Coordinates of C-alpha atoms in Angstrom, one line a residue:
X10 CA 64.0 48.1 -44.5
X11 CA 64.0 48.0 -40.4
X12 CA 61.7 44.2 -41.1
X13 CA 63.9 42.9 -43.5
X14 CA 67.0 43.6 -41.5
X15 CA 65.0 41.8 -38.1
X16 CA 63.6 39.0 -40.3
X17 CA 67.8 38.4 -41.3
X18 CA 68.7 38.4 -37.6
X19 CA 66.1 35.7 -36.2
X20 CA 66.8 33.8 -39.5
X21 CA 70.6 33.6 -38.4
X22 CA 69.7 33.0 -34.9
X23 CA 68.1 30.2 -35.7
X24 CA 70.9 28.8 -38.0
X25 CA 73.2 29.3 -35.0
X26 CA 71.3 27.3 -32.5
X27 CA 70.9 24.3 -35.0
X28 CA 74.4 24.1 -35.3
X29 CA 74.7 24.3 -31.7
X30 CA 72.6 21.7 -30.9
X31 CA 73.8 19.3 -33.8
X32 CA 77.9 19.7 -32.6
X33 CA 76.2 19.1 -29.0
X34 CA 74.7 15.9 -30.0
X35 CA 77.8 14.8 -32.1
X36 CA 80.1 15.4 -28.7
X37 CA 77.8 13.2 -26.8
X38 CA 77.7 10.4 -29.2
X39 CA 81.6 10.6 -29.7
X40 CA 82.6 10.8 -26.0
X41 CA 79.9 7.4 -25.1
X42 CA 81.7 5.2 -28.2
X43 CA 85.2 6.4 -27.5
X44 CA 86.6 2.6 -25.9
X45 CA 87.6 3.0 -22.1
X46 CA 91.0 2.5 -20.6
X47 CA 91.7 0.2 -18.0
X48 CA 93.0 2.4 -15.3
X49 CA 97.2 1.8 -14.3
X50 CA 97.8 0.7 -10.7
X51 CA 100.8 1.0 -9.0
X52 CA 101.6 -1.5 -5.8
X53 CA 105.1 -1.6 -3.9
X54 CA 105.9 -4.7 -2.7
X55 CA 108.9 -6.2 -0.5
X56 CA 110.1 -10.0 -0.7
X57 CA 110.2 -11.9 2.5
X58 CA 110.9 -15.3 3.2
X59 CA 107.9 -17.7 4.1
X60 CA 110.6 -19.4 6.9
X61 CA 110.8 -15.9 8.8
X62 CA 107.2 -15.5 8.5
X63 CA 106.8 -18.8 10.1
X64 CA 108.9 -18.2 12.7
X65 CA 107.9 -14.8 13.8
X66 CA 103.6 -15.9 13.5
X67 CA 101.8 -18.1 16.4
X68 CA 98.7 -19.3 16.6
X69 CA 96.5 -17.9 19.4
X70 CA 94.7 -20.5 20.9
X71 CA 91.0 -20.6 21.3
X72 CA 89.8 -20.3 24.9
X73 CA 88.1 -23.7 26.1
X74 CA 84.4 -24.2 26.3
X75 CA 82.0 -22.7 29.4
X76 CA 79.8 -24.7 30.7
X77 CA 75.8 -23.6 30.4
X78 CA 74.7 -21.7 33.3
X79 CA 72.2 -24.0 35.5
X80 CA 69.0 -23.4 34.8
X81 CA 66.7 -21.1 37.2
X82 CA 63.9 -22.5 39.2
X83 CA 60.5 -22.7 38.2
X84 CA 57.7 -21.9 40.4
X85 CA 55.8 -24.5 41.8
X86 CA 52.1 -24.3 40.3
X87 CA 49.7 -25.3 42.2
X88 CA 48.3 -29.3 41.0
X89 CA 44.4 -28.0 41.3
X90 CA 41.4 -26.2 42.4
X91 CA 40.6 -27.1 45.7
X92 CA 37.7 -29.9 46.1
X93 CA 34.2 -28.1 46.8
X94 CA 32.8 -27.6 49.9
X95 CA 29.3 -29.7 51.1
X96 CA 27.2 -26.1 51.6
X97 CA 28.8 -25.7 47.6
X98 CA 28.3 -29.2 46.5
X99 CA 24.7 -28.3 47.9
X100 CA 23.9 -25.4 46.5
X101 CA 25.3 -26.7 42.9
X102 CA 22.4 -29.2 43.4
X103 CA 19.7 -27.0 43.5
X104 CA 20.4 -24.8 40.7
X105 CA 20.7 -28.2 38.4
X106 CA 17.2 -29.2 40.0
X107 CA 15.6 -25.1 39.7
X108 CA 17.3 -25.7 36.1
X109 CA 15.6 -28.8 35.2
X110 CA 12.6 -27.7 36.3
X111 CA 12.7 -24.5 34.6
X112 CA 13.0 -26.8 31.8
X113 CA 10.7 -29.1 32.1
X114 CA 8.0 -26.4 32.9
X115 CA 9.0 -24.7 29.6
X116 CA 8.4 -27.5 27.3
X117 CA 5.1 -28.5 29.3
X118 CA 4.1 -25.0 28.4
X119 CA 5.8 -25.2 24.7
X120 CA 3.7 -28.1 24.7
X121 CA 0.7 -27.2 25.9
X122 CA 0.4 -23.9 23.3
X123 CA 0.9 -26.3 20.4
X124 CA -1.6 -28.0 21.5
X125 CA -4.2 -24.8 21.9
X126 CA -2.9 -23.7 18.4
X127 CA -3.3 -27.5 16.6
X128 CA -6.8 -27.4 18.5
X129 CA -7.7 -23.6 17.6
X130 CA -6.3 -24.8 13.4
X131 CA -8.5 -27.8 13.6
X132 CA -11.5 -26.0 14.7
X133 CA -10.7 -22.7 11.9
X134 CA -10.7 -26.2 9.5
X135 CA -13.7 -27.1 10.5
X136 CA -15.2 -23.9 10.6
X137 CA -14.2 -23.0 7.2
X138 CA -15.5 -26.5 6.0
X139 CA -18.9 -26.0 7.7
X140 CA -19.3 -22.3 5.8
X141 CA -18.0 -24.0 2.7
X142 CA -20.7 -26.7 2.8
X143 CA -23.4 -23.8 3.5
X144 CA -22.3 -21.6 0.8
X145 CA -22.1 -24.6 -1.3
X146 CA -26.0 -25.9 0.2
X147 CA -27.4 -21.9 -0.3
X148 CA -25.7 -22.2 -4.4
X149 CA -27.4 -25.6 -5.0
X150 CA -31.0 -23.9 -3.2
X151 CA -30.4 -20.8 -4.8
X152 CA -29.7 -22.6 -8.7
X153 CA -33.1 -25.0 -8.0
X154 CA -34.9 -21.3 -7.3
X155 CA -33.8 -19.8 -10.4
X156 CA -34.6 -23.0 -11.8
X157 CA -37.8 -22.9 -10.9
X158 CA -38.4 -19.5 -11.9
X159 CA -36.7 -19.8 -15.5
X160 CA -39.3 -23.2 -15.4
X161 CA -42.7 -21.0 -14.5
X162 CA -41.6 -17.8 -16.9
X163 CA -41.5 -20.1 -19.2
X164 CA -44.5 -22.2 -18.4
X165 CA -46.1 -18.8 -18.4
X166 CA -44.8 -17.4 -21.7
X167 CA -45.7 -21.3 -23.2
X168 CA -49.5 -20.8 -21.5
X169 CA -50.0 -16.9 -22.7
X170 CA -48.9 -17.7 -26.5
X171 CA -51.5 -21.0 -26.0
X172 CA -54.1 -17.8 -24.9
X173 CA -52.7 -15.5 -27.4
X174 CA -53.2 -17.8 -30.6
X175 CA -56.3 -19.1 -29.3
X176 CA -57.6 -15.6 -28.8
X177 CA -56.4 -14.3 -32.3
X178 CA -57.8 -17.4 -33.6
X179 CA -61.5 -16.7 -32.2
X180 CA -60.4 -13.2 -33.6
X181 CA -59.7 -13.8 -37.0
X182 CA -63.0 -16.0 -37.0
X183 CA -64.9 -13.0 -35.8
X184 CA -62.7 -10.9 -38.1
X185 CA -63.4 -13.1 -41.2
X186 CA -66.9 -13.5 -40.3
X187 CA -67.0 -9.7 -39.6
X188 CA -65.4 -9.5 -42.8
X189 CA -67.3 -11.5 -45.1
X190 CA -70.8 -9.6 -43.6
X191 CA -69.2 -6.4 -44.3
X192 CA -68.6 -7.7 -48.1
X193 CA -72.0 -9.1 -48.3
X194 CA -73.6 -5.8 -47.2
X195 CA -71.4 -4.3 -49.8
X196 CA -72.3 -6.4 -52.4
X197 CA -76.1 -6.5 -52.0
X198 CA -75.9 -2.5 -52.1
X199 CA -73.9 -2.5 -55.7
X200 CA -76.8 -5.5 -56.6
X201 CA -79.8 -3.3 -55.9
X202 CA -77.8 -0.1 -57.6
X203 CA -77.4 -2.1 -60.4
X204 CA -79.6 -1.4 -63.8
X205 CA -79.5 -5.1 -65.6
X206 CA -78.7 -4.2 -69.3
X207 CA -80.8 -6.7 -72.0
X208 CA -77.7 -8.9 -72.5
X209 CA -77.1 -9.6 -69.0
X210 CA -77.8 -13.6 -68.9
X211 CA -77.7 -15.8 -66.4
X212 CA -74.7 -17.2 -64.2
X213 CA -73.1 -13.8 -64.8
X214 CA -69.8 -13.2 -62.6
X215 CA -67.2 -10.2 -63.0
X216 CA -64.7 -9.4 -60.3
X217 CA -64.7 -5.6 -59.4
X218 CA -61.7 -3.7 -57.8
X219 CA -63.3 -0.8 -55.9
X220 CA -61.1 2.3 -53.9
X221 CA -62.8 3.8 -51.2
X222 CA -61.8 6.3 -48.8
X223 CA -62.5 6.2 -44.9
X224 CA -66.3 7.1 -45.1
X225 CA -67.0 5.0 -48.1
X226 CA -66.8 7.4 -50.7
X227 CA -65.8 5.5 -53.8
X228 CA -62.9 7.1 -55.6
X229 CA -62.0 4.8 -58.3
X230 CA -64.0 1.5 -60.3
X231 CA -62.4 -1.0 -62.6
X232 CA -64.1 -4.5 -63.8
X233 CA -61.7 -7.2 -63.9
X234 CA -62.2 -10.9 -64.8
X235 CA -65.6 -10.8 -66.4
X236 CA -68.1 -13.1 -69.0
X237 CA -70.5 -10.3 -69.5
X238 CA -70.4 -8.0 -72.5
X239 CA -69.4 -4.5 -72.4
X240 CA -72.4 -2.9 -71.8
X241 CA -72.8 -5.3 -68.9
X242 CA -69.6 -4.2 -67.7
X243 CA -69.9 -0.3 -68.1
X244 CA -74.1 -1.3 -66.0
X245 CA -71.7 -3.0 -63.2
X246 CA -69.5 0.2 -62.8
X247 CA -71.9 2.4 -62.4
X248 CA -74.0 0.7 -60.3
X249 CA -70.5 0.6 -57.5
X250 CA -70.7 4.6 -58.2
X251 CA -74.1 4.6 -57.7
X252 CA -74.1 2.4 -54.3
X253 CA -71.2 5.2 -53.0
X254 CA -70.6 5.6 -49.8
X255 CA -70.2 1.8 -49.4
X256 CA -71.7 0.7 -46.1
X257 CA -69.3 0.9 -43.2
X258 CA -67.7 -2.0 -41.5
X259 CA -68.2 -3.3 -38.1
X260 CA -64.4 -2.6 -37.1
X261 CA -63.2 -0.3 -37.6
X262 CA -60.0 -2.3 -37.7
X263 CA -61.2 -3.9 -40.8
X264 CA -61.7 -0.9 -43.3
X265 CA -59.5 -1.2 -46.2
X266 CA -59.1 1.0 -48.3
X267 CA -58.5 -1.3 -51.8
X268 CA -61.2 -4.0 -51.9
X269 CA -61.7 -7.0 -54.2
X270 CA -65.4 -7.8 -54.9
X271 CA -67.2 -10.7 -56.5
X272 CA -70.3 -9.5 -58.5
X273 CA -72.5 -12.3 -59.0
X274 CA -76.1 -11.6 -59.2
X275 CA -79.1 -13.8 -58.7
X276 CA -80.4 -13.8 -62.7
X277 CA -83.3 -15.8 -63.8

């Protein structure tokens, strides 16, 4: 009840001042349109006759012109310096000769340093040409040295492949001559193994593949191309197994183990 009663009063208080400040703004906006009333005067004034006033009124008259006060004397300035003395003129003298000396010595010697620095930059020019030109002489004499070099390395390389192929060709005639005793030997060892069957004629050839194994031990036998018959082919084979170990070769270098043989005995 106590809330409800408060919450009444601030709700009228409120009401109030609205009201207050609405009849406060409605004065103010009445009282600056209300029109303004020109404001009454009152003057007393007495009539008097413009002869009297005449006659009563003078003119004061104006006091005459002074004349301007004379003016006040100016001093006398003096027209000049006074002239220079001779001991003054004299001395003036030799401070503009000291002077021009002074001057004269200092371009001499302005002179003279441009000339030690033009002479000490021409000779740094030459200097610097001369070690230029050297550089440029030790380049040329070092390039004609390499030149020379890369010329006899490869007149070198050039002369040891001319002694390399000649040597491997005086090799591989030794080799192949090595070789084809080797196969000969061989050969003549399978011939005299061999037990010529009945039917073995003349101009017989047969091409044998033989594998050996370092030592000459024959491992394996097998009759290729051949115009004998097949009892002159099985008397071949077992004459190679029969001529095991094979001789050895003279080089070792030349040992192979797969070898291609031509049989071709000597048959009257």
């Amino acid at each position: 009840m106590q809330g409800r009663s408060d919450r009444w009063v601030a709700i009228a208080l409120a009401v109030l001042l609205h009201v207050a400040l609405l009849a406060a703004l409605t004065y103010g906006w009445w009282k600056y349109h209300r029109p303004a009333q020109p404001p009454q005067l009152a003057i007393e004034a007495t009539v008097v006759d413009a002869r009297t006033v005449a006659g009563l009124t003078r003119p004061t008259p104006a006091p005459a012109p002074q004349p301007p006060p004379p003016p006040a004397p100016q001093p006398q300035e003096a027209s000049g310096p006074p002239p220079p003395t001779p001991e003054e003129l004299a001395r003036r003298e030799q401070a503009q000769r000291q002077a021009e000396e002074q001057a004269a010595a200092q371009k001499a010697q302005a002179e003279k340093q441009r000339l030690e620095e033009q002479q000490a930059q021409e000779r740094a020019a030459e200097k610097a040409a001369q070690e230029k030109a050297a550089q440029a002489k030790a380049a040329q004499a070092r390039q004609a040295e390499e030149q020379r070099r890369a010329e006899a390395q490869r007149q070198a390389e050039a002369d040891l492949k001319r002694s390399l192929a000649a040597e491997q060709r005086v090799n591989s005639a030794a080799s192949a001559s090595a070789l084809a005793s080797w196969r000969s030997q061989i050969t003549a060892k399978i011939t005299r193994a061999w037990l010529r069957p009945p039917t073995a004629r003349a101009g017989l050839e047969c091409n044998l593949y033989v594998t050996q194994v370092p030592g000459g031990e024959v491992t394996q036998v097998r009759v290729g191309e051949c115009n004998g018959d097949q009892a002159v082919r099985e008397s071949i084979e077992a004459a190679v197994y029969r001529a095991s170990p094979l001789p050895p070769p003279p080089d070792p270098a030349l040992f192979d183990r797969d070898l291609k043989i031509t049989f071709k005995p000597d048959l009257d």
